[in-house]
């Protein structure tokens, strides 16, 4: 197959940051996508409907001329989120989920939830009004090994949470393990997961063998190859519970190439093509449209995008770096040759 025509995909998990960063991140997010679920981990985080509306307006002001890419906004849950705010979010029409970050789990998560028990009333209201919960599914206890944090979160908290709230719509974001795949498959129809390109393309050997590659460091961290294989199998299977979420997360080159480097991979410059490569290598291009353009919209109860995109089998090289304000940013798979190319 040399050409692929599919419904315009959506990105169900991404980071844009704020203000002048939006000049780079918003146009990048629109490339090959119709909509994007915008993570609220700004500093300070987006915790209210009013803050989400103001952020929405700032994002739209950087949308390229003629683009109708749509940012889908998300509230950041804290120990102090009120059920009134959840009801207002559900009525807003532009807020499509609430994000649970365990406090301290990742970039700008210090205001996250310190104990799931603190938000049980909020989860009950979300279940009642049909608001989706997006989970950063990792424990943060310092005695739990970083490679086990997702699996332990599922065992310790998630299994009980989905029993307590069987009608709550839950997305386990950026899954990284066989355990997460198994949990999602075994769950009811209200449980789904997003999968990033980096977790499909790489395992921890790629990040650590022969020297540390800081541009592959993200959270949850890359795991061993058996987990990578389980994620590929889930993504290409066509199962409706798995869909595209890049977790594209911009950090400057120097903040990644540092003695304490930031977590996050900026995948937007080649995101659709990187996913296409995974499906191609697995011999599953027939299921690419479901993963990229259909399953997520169905889960969120949104219509499919009306336009289509074309990908051609045409070799190109992902840039080594791109300008990012006064600095530079290194995209995921920088310098790599890639076989698929999005037609403009
Ligand atoms: O690698 C990551 N980067 N994981 C996250 O959960 C957050 C993200 C970011 O905001 O940079
Ligand atoms: Zn993220």
mmCIF file of C-alpha atoms and ligand atoms in Angstrom:
data_model
loop_
_atom_site.group_PDB
_atom_site.id
_atom_site.type_symbol
_atom_site.label_atom_id
_atom_site.label_comp_id
_atom_site.label_asym_id
_atom_site.label_seq_id
_atom_site.Cartn_x
_atom_site.Cartn_y
_atom_site.Cartn_z
ATOM 1 C CA UNK A 1 0.000 0.000 0.000
ATOM 2 C CA UNK A 2 1.490 3.355 -1.052
ATOM 3 C CA UNK A 3 -1.255 5.701 -0.040
ATOM 4 C CA UNK A 4 -3.560 5.943 2.921
ATOM 5 C CA UNK A 5 -6.764 7.991 3.003
ATOM 6 C CA UNK A 6 -8.375 8.250 6.405
ATOM 7 C CA UNK A 7 -10.779 10.487 8.301
ATOM 8 C CA UNK A 8 -8.856 13.402 9.827
ATOM 9 C CA UNK A 9 -7.475 12.074 13.154
ATOM 10 C CA UNK A 10 -7.803 13.630 16.613
ATOM 11 C CA UNK A 11 -5.218 13.811 19.380
ATOM 12 C CA UNK A 12 -6.847 12.811 22.655
ATOM 13 C CA UNK A 13 -3.969 13.972 24.893
ATOM 14 C CA UNK A 14 -1.518 16.817 24.335
ATOM 15 C CA UNK A 15 0.304 19.696 26.039
ATOM 16 C CA UNK A 16 0.480 23.203 24.579
ATOM 17 C CA UNK A 17 1.873 25.249 27.524
ATOM 18 C CA UNK A 18 0.903 28.918 27.426
ATOM 19 C CA UNK A 19 1.437 32.449 26.065
ATOM 20 C CA UNK A 20 4.337 32.765 23.584
ATOM 21 C CA UNK A 21 4.889 28.957 23.555
ATOM 22 C CA UNK A 22 1.493 28.718 21.863
ATOM 23 C CA UNK A 23 2.993 30.312 18.731
ATOM 24 C CA UNK A 24 4.937 27.059 18.220
ATOM 25 C CA UNK A 25 2.754 24.449 19.873
ATOM 26 C CA UNK A 26 -0.684 25.340 18.482
ATOM 27 C CA UNK A 27 0.278 25.223 14.776
ATOM 28 C CA UNK A 28 2.202 21.979 15.471
ATOM 29 C CA UNK A 29 -0.881 20.472 17.158
ATOM 30 C CA UNK A 30 -3.068 21.233 14.155
ATOM 31 C CA UNK A 31 -0.832 19.269 11.765
ATOM 32 C CA UNK A 32 -2.810 16.175 10.815
ATOM 33 C CA UNK A 33 -5.405 16.589 13.559
ATOM 34 C CA UNK A 34 -8.940 17.957 13.780
ATOM 35 C CA UNK A 35 -9.160 18.305 17.568
ATOM 36 C CA UNK A 36 -6.929 17.973 20.595
ATOM 37 C CA UNK A 37 -7.604 17.293 24.262
ATOM 38 C CA UNK A 38 -5.514 20.010 25.932
ATOM 39 C CA UNK A 39 -3.912 19.062 29.231
ATOM 40 C CA UNK A 40 -4.378 21.595 32.029
ATOM 41 C CA UNK A 41 -0.980 21.272 33.779
ATOM 42 C CA UNK A 42 -0.055 24.927 33.450
ATOM 43 C CA UNK A 43 1.552 26.858 36.253
ATOM 44 C CA UNK A 44 -0.831 27.663 37.956
ATOM 45 C CA UNK A 45 -3.034 24.800 36.707
ATOM 46 C CA UNK A 46 -6.378 25.207 34.944
ATOM 47 C CA UNK A 47 -8.705 24.402 37.838
ATOM 48 C CA UNK A 48 -11.839 26.408 37.004
ATOM 49 C CA UNK A 49 -14.252 26.816 34.113
ATOM 50 C CA UNK A 50 -13.299 30.495 33.914
ATOM 51 C CA UNK A 51 -9.578 29.681 33.663
ATOM 52 C CA UNK A 52 -10.292 27.037 31.007
ATOM 53 C CA UNK A 53 -12.276 29.565 28.945
ATOM 54 C CA UNK A 54 -9.476 32.137 29.149
ATOM 55 C CA UNK A 55 -6.931 29.459 28.151
ATOM 56 C CA UNK A 56 -9.209 28.348 25.281
ATOM 57 C CA UNK A 57 -9.303 31.938 23.995
ATOM 58 C CA UNK A 58 -5.507 32.278 24.176
ATOM 59 C CA UNK A 59 -5.089 29.009 22.248
ATOM 60 C CA UNK A 60 -7.566 30.048 19.562
ATOM 61 C CA UNK A 61 -5.710 33.339 19.075
ATOM 62 C CA UNK A 62 -2.678 31.299 17.893
ATOM 63 C CA UNK A 63 -4.644 28.997 15.581
ATOM 64 C CA UNK A 64 -3.323 29.288 12.002
ATOM 65 C CA UNK A 65 -5.477 31.225 9.494
ATOM 66 C CA UNK A 66 -8.096 29.026 7.934
ATOM 67 C CA UNK A 67 -7.651 26.151 10.398
ATOM 68 C CA UNK A 68 -10.718 24.875 12.213
ATOM 69 C CA UNK A 69 -8.725 22.671 14.583
ATOM 70 C CA UNK A 70 -10.553 22.675 17.905
ATOM 71 C CA UNK A 71 -9.004 22.637 21.380
ATOM 72 C CA UNK A 72 -11.031 20.460 23.774
ATOM 73 C CA UNK A 73 -10.469 21.755 27.277
ATOM 74 C CA UNK A 74 -9.856 19.857 30.508
ATOM 75 C CA UNK A 75 -10.052 20.811 34.194
ATOM 76 C CA UNK A 76 -7.221 19.949 36.552
ATOM 77 C CA UNK A 77 -8.497 18.179 39.675
ATOM 78 C CA UNK A 78 -7.122 19.206 43.066
ATOM 79 C CA UNK A 79 -8.003 18.234 46.621
ATOM 80 C CA UNK A 80 -10.224 21.342 46.624
ATOM 81 C CA UNK A 81 -12.195 20.867 43.385
ATOM 82 C CA UNK A 82 -15.893 21.354 44.112
ATOM 83 C CA UNK A 83 -18.836 19.431 42.728
ATOM 84 C CA UNK A 84 -20.315 22.792 41.615
ATOM 85 C CA UNK A 85 -17.268 23.352 39.383
ATOM 86 C CA UNK A 86 -17.787 19.897 37.822
ATOM 87 C CA UNK A 87 -21.438 20.703 37.110
ATOM 88 C CA UNK A 88 -20.456 24.047 35.566
ATOM 89 C CA UNK A 89 -17.794 22.283 33.463
ATOM 90 C CA UNK A 90 -20.339 19.759 32.192
ATOM 91 C CA UNK A 91 -22.662 22.582 31.180
ATOM 92 C CA UNK A 92 -19.914 24.689 29.554
ATOM 93 C CA UNK A 93 -19.904 22.781 26.261
ATOM 94 C CA UNK A 94 -16.125 23.280 25.805
ATOM 95 C CA UNK A 95 -14.787 21.212 28.722
ATOM 96 C CA UNK A 96 -14.532 17.533 27.841
ATOM 97 C CA UNK A 97 -12.874 15.991 30.855
ATOM 98 C CA UNK A 98 -11.147 16.351 34.198
ATOM 99 C CA UNK A 99 -7.559 15.293 34.711
ATOM 100 C CA UNK A 100 -6.330 13.465 37.745
ATOM 101 C CA UNK A 101 -2.629 13.939 38.466
ATOM 102 C CA UNK A 102 -1.367 12.288 41.624
ATOM 103 C CA UNK A 103 0.448 15.137 43.407
ATOM 104 C CA UNK A 104 4.109 15.149 42.376
ATOM 105 C CA UNK A 105 3.791 12.528 39.603
ATOM 106 C CA UNK A 106 5.058 14.654 36.724
ATOM 107 C CA UNK A 107 5.501 18.146 35.191
ATOM 108 C CA UNK A 108 3.403 20.749 37.072
ATOM 109 C CA UNK A 109 1.533 18.180 39.124
ATOM 110 C CA UNK A 110 2.300 19.645 42.564
ATOM 111 C CA UNK A 111 -1.292 20.846 42.956
ATOM 112 C CA UNK A 112 -2.628 17.405 42.036
ATOM 113 C CA UNK A 113 -4.706 15.162 44.237
ATOM 114 C CA UNK A 114 -2.921 13.902 47.370
ATOM 115 C CA UNK A 115 -5.385 11.086 48.101
ATOM 116 C CA UNK A 116 -8.083 9.679 45.824
ATOM 117 C CA UNK A 117 -10.431 9.612 48.836
ATOM 118 C CA UNK A 118 -10.332 13.442 48.785
ATOM 119 C CA UNK A 119 -12.163 13.552 45.446
ATOM 120 C CA UNK A 120 -14.724 10.769 45.830
ATOM 121 C CA UNK A 121 -17.592 13.300 45.891
ATOM 122 C CA UNK A 122 -16.178 14.877 42.723
ATOM 123 C CA UNK A 123 -15.942 11.481 41.005
ATOM 124 C CA UNK A 124 -19.532 10.749 41.990
ATOM 125 C CA UNK A 125 -20.656 14.014 40.383
ATOM 126 C CA UNK A 126 -18.561 13.327 37.271
ATOM 127 C CA UNK A 127 -20.232 9.942 36.975
ATOM 128 C CA UNK A 128 -23.662 11.543 37.362
ATOM 129 C CA UNK A 129 -23.111 14.272 34.736
ATOM 130 C CA UNK A 130 -21.180 12.050 32.303
ATOM 131 C CA UNK A 131 -17.844 13.899 32.572
ATOM 132 C CA UNK A 132 -14.785 11.890 31.464
ATOM 133 C CA UNK A 133 -11.932 11.293 33.918
ATOM 134 C CA UNK A 134 -8.443 11.345 32.404
ATOM 135 C CA UNK A 135 -5.983 9.561 34.647
ATOM 136 C CA UNK A 136 -2.260 9.904 35.029
ATOM 137 C CA UNK A 137 -2.164 6.390 36.430
ATOM 138 C CA UNK A 138 0.938 6.218 38.574
ATOM 139 C CA UNK A 139 1.549 6.042 42.299
ATOM 140 C CA UNK A 140 4.104 8.500 43.645
ATOM 141 C CA UNK A 141 5.221 6.683 46.809
ATOM 142 C CA UNK A 142 8.993 6.947 46.940
ATOM 143 C CA UNK A 143 9.342 3.294 47.933
ATOM 144 C CA UNK A 144 7.730 2.173 44.650
ATOM 145 C CA UNK A 145 10.187 1.658 41.821
ATOM 146 C CA UNK A 146 9.553 4.085 38.949
ATOM 147 C CA UNK A 147 9.110 1.195 36.495
ATOM 148 C CA UNK A 148 6.329 -0.291 38.673
ATOM 149 C CA UNK A 149 4.331 2.862 39.353
ATOM 150 C CA UNK A 150 1.625 2.275 36.754
ATOM 151 C CA UNK A 151 1.071 -1.400 37.618
ATOM 152 C CA UNK A 152 0.892 -0.590 41.343
ATOM 153 C CA UNK A 153 -1.585 2.251 40.715
ATOM 154 C CA UNK A 154 -3.882 -0.165 38.881
ATOM 155 C CA UNK A 155 -3.744 -2.738 41.690
ATOM 156 C CA UNK A 156 -3.925 -0.354 44.629
ATOM 157 C CA UNK A 157 -6.399 2.260 43.410
ATOM 158 C CA UNK A 158 -7.861 1.807 39.968
ATOM 159 C CA UNK A 159 -9.471 -1.601 40.411
ATOM 160 C CA UNK A 160 -11.356 -0.312 43.454
ATOM 161 C CA UNK A 161 -12.220 3.022 41.805
ATOM 162 C CA UNK A 162 -13.913 1.450 38.807
ATOM 163 C CA UNK A 163 -15.872 -0.851 41.137
ATOM 164 C CA UNK A 164 -17.040 2.154 43.154
ATOM 165 C CA UNK A 165 -17.954 4.170 40.030
ATOM 166 C CA UNK A 166 -18.989 1.653 37.351
ATOM 167 C CA UNK A 167 -20.598 4.321 35.163
ATOM 168 C CA UNK A 168 -17.725 6.805 35.361
ATOM 169 C CA UNK A 169 -16.016 7.206 31.986
ATOM 170 C CA UNK A 170 -12.321 6.644 32.638
ATOM 171 C CA UNK A 171 -9.362 7.007 30.284
ATOM 172 C CA UNK A 172 -6.097 5.594 31.506
ATOM 173 C CA UNK A 173 -3.780 8.001 29.710
ATOM 174 C CA UNK A 174 -0.495 7.180 27.972
ATOM 175 C CA UNK A 175 -0.457 3.536 29.055
ATOM 176 C CA UNK A 176 2.933 1.836 29.225
ATOM 177 C CA UNK A 177 2.454 -1.714 30.507
ATOM 178 C CA UNK A 178 0.952 -5.111 29.763
ATOM 179 C CA UNK A 179 -0.916 -4.743 33.071
ATOM 180 C CA UNK A 180 -2.624 -1.580 31.805
ATOM 181 C CA UNK A 181 -3.574 -3.266 28.518
ATOM 182 C CA UNK A 182 -5.032 -6.234 30.413
ATOM 183 C CA UNK A 183 -6.918 -3.979 32.818
ATOM 184 C CA UNK A 184 -8.481 -1.941 30.008
ATOM 185 C CA UNK A 185 -9.491 -4.995 27.988
ATOM 186 C CA UNK A 186 -11.059 -6.647 31.056
ATOM 187 C CA UNK A 187 -12.950 -3.487 32.061
ATOM 188 C CA UNK A 188 -16.467 -2.491 31.078
ATOM 189 C CA UNK A 189 -17.220 -0.226 28.106
ATOM 190 C CA UNK A 190 -16.563 2.894 30.219
ATOM 191 C CA UNK A 191 -12.824 2.145 30.464
ATOM 192 C CA UNK A 192 -10.448 3.143 27.659
ATOM 193 C CA UNK A 193 -6.812 4.137 27.130
ATOM 194 C CA UNK A 194 -4.655 6.424 25.026
ATOM 195 C CA UNK A 195 -1.270 5.319 23.671
ATOM 196 C CA UNK A 196 1.632 7.606 22.684
ATOM 197 C CA UNK A 197 3.953 7.177 19.696
ATOM 198 C CA UNK A 198 7.029 6.947 21.942
ATOM 199 C CA UNK A 199 5.628 4.030 23.934
ATOM 200 C CA UNK A 200 4.839 2.205 20.669
ATOM 201 C CA UNK A 201 8.187 2.927 19.012
ATOM 202 C CA UNK A 202 10.594 2.529 21.910
ATOM 203 C CA UNK A 203 11.392 0.618 25.065
ATOM 204 C CA UNK A 204 13.768 1.483 27.885
ATOM 205 C CA UNK A 205 16.761 -0.006 26.060
ATOM 206 C CA UNK A 206 16.374 2.673 23.401
ATOM 207 C CA UNK A 207 16.596 5.290 26.158
ATOM 208 C CA UNK A 208 19.423 3.797 28.226
ATOM 209 C CA UNK A 209 21.689 1.406 26.276
ATOM 210 C CA UNK A 210 24.885 3.040 25.006
ATOM 211 C CA UNK A 211 24.199 6.327 26.818
ATOM 212 C CA UNK A 212 21.208 8.246 28.135
ATOM 213 C CA UNK A 213 18.917 9.717 25.475
ATOM 214 C CA UNK A 214 17.102 12.490 27.314
ATOM 215 C CA UNK A 215 14.699 13.178 24.453
ATOM 216 C CA UNK A 216 13.129 9.754 25.066
ATOM 217 C CA UNK A 217 12.513 10.501 28.742
ATOM 218 C CA UNK A 218 8.830 10.901 29.479
ATOM 219 C CA UNK A 219 6.426 9.912 32.227
ATOM 220 C CA UNK A 220 5.261 7.252 32.679
ATOM 221 C CA UNK A 221 8.779 6.170 31.749
ATOM 222 C CA UNK A 222 9.423 3.727 28.862
ATOM 223 C CA UNK A 223 9.269 0.119 30.033
ATOM 224 C CA UNK A 224 10.859 -3.154 28.859
ATOM 225 C CA UNK A 225 10.189 -4.558 25.399
ATOM 226 C CA UNK A 226 7.461 -7.044 26.446
ATOM 227 C CA UNK A 227 5.361 -4.045 27.454
ATOM 228 C CA UNK A 228 6.101 -2.233 24.199
ATOM 229 C CA UNK A 229 4.912 -5.346 22.323
ATOM 230 C CA UNK A 230 1.697 -5.495 24.391
ATOM 231 C CA UNK A 231 0.998 -1.827 23.583
ATOM 232 C CA UNK A 232 1.567 -2.369 19.855
ATOM 233 C CA UNK A 233 -0.756 -5.364 19.892
ATOM 234 C CA UNK A 234 -3.465 -3.356 21.678
ATOM 235 C CA UNK A 235 -3.124 -0.304 19.415
ATOM 236 C CA UNK A 236 -3.224 -2.204 16.117
ATOM 237 C CA UNK A 237 -5.939 -4.642 17.225
ATOM 238 C CA UNK A 238 -8.820 -2.348 16.270
ATOM 239 C CA UNK A 239 -10.257 -2.714 19.808
ATOM 240 C CA UNK A 240 -12.433 0.383 20.394
ATOM 241 C CA UNK A 241 -10.970 0.934 23.850
ATOM 242 C CA UNK A 242 -7.578 2.065 22.521
ATOM 243 C CA UNK A 243 -6.973 5.335 20.725
ATOM 244 C CA UNK A 244 -4.438 7.959 19.772
ATOM 245 C CA UNK A 245 -3.111 10.397 22.362
ATOM 246 C CA UNK A 246 0.355 11.742 21.592
ATOM 247 C CA UNK A 247 1.136 13.301 24.980
ATOM 248 C CA UNK A 248 3.220 15.678 22.844
ATOM 249 C CA UNK A 249 4.920 17.692 25.580
ATOM 250 C CA UNK A 250 7.237 20.544 24.584
ATOM 251 C CA UNK A 251 10.370 21.312 26.617
ATOM 252 C CA UNK A 252 13.311 23.363 25.361
ATOM 253 C CA UNK A 253 16.424 21.526 24.165
ATOM 254 C CA UNK A 254 18.443 22.732 27.163
ATOM 255 C CA UNK A 255 15.805 21.709 29.708
ATOM 256 C CA UNK A 256 15.870 18.173 28.277
ATOM 257 C CA UNK A 257 19.672 17.980 27.875
ATOM 258 C CA UNK A 258 20.342 18.820 31.494
ATOM 259 C CA UNK A 259 21.667 17.140 34.629
ATOM 260 C CA UNK A 260 18.020 16.990 35.744
ATOM 261 C CA UNK A 261 16.146 16.756 32.465
ATOM 262 C CA UNK A 262 12.425 17.353 32.059
ATOM 263 C CA UNK A 263 10.009 14.559 31.139
ATOM 264 C CA UNK A 264 8.158 14.788 27.841
ATOM 265 C CA UNK A 265 8.520 14.102 24.101
ATOM 266 C CA UNK A 266 7.499 16.674 21.484
ATOM 267 C CA UNK A 267 5.994 14.401 18.858
ATOM 268 C CA UNK A 268 3.678 16.739 16.950
ATOM 269 C CA UNK A 269 6.055 17.531 14.040
ATOM 270 C CA UNK A 270 5.659 13.941 12.778
ATOM 271 C CA UNK A 271 2.987 12.410 15.019
ATOM 272 C CA UNK A 272 0.569 10.988 12.460
ATOM 273 C CA UNK A 273 3.417 9.527 10.404
ATOM 274 C CA UNK A 274 5.114 7.954 13.434
ATOM 275 C CA UNK A 275 1.905 6.155 14.345
ATOM 276 C CA UNK A 276 1.438 5.105 10.698
ATOM 277 C CA UNK A 277 4.899 3.503 10.768
ATOM 278 C CA UNK A 278 3.901 1.406 13.777
ATOM 279 C CA UNK A 279 0.741 0.159 12.049
ATOM 280 C CA UNK A 280 2.649 -0.462 8.818
ATOM 281 C CA UNK A 281 5.367 -2.482 10.577
ATOM 282 C CA UNK A 282 2.662 -4.536 12.306
ATOM 283 C CA UNK A 283 0.904 -5.166 8.970
ATOM 284 C CA UNK A 284 -2.205 -3.474 10.379
ATOM 285 C CA UNK A 285 -2.725 -0.326 8.304
ATOM 286 C CA UNK A 286 -6.370 -1.373 7.880
ATOM 287 C CA UNK A 287 -6.927 -0.606 11.580
ATOM 288 C CA UNK A 288 -5.108 2.745 11.587
ATOM 289 C CA UNK A 289 -8.205 4.843 10.946
ATOM 290 C CA UNK A 290 -10.074 3.247 13.862
ATOM 291 C CA UNK A 291 -7.229 4.022 16.267
ATOM 292 C CA UNK A 292 -6.528 7.526 14.945
ATOM 293 C CA UNK A 293 -9.905 8.895 13.916
ATOM 294 C CA UNK A 294 -12.830 6.835 15.210
ATOM 295 C CA UNK A 295 -12.381 5.115 18.582
ATOM 296 C CA UNK A 296 -11.614 8.281 20.546
ATOM 297 C CA UNK A 297 -14.490 10.265 19.050
ATOM 298 C CA UNK A 298 -16.842 7.391 19.882
ATOM 299 C CA UNK A 299 -15.608 7.229 23.469
ATOM 300 C CA UNK A 300 -16.024 10.987 23.965
ATOM 301 C CA UNK A 301 -19.395 10.914 22.200
ATOM 302 C CA UNK A 302 -18.251 13.394 19.542
ATOM 303 C CA UNK A 303 -18.830 13.265 15.773
ATOM 304 C CA UNK A 304 -16.036 12.174 13.439
ATOM 305 C CA UNK A 305 -14.155 14.895 11.604
ATOM 306 C CA UNK A 306 -15.698 15.666 8.228
ATOM 307 C CA UNK A 307 -12.509 15.957 6.191
ATOM 308 C CA UNK A 308 -9.906 13.357 5.303
ATOM 309 C CA UNK A 309 -6.125 13.244 5.195
ATOM 310 C CA UNK A 310 -3.799 11.497 2.785
ATOM 311 C CA UNK A 311 -0.539 9.856 3.781
ATOM 312 C CA UNK A 312 1.877 8.885 1.017
ATOM 313 C CA UNK A 313 4.693 6.384 1.190
ATOM 314 C CA UNK A 314 7.459 8.926 0.723
ATOM 315 C CA UNK A 315 10.708 9.091 2.652
ATOM 316 C CA UNK A 316 11.613 12.239 4.623
ATOM 317 C CA UNK A 317 13.764 13.179 7.599
ATOM 318 C CA UNK A 318 12.389 14.561 10.855
ATOM 319 C CA UNK A 319 14.284 17.811 11.631
ATOM 320 C CA UNK A 320 17.090 17.671 14.231
ATOM 321 C CA UNK A 321 15.551 20.661 15.979
ATOM 322 C CA UNK A 322 13.039 23.443 15.474
ATOM 323 C CA UNK A 323 12.922 27.034 16.737
ATOM 324 C CA UNK A 324 11.046 27.438 20.034
ATOM 325 C CA UNK A 325 10.881 31.072 21.153
ATOM 326 C CA UNK A 326 14.461 32.117 21.978
ATOM 327 C CA UNK A 327 15.472 28.484 22.216
ATOM 328 C CA UNK A 328 15.151 25.242 20.250
ATOM 329 C CA UNK A 329 13.089 22.132 20.600
ATOM 330 C CA UNK A 330 14.086 18.603 19.579
ATOM 331 C CA UNK A 331 11.179 16.609 18.165
ATOM 332 C CA UNK A 332 10.612 12.926 18.853
ATOM 333 C CA UNK A 333 12.699 10.780 16.472
ATOM 334 C CA UNK A 334 14.721 13.841 15.405
ATOM 335 C CA UNK A 335 16.997 13.099 12.461
ATOM 336 C CA UNK A 336 15.251 9.788 11.728
ATOM 337 C CA UNK A 337 14.149 8.794 8.300
ATOM 338 C CA UNK A 338 10.470 8.111 8.109
ATOM 339 C CA UNK A 339 8.551 6.297 5.384
ATOM 340 C CA UNK A 340 5.121 7.960 5.497
ATOM 341 C CA UNK A 341 4.408 11.611 4.777
ATOM 342 C CA UNK A 342 1.309 13.631 5.356
ATOM 343 C CA UNK A 343 0.104 15.346 2.169
ATOM 344 C CA UNK A 344 -0.529 19.082 2.620
HETATM 345 O O1 LIG B 1 6.352 13.051 30.004
HETATM 346 C C1 LIG B 1 5.452 13.749 30.395
HETATM 347 N N1 LIG B 1 5.417 15.080 30.153
HETATM 348 N N2 LIG B 1 4.487 13.190 31.116
HETATM 349 C C2 LIG B 1 3.531 13.915 31.709
HETATM 350 O O2 LIG B 1 2.715 13.342 32.373
HETATM 351 C C3 LIG B 1 3.533 15.389 31.615
HETATM 352 C C4 LIG B 1 4.250 15.853 30.432
HETATM 353 C C5 LIG B 1 4.569 17.334 30.447
HETATM 354 O O3 LIG B 1 3.675 18.125 30.794
HETATM 355 O O4 LIG B 1 5.691 17.700 30.113
HETATM 356 ZN ZN1 LIG B 2 0.458 14.306 29.287
#
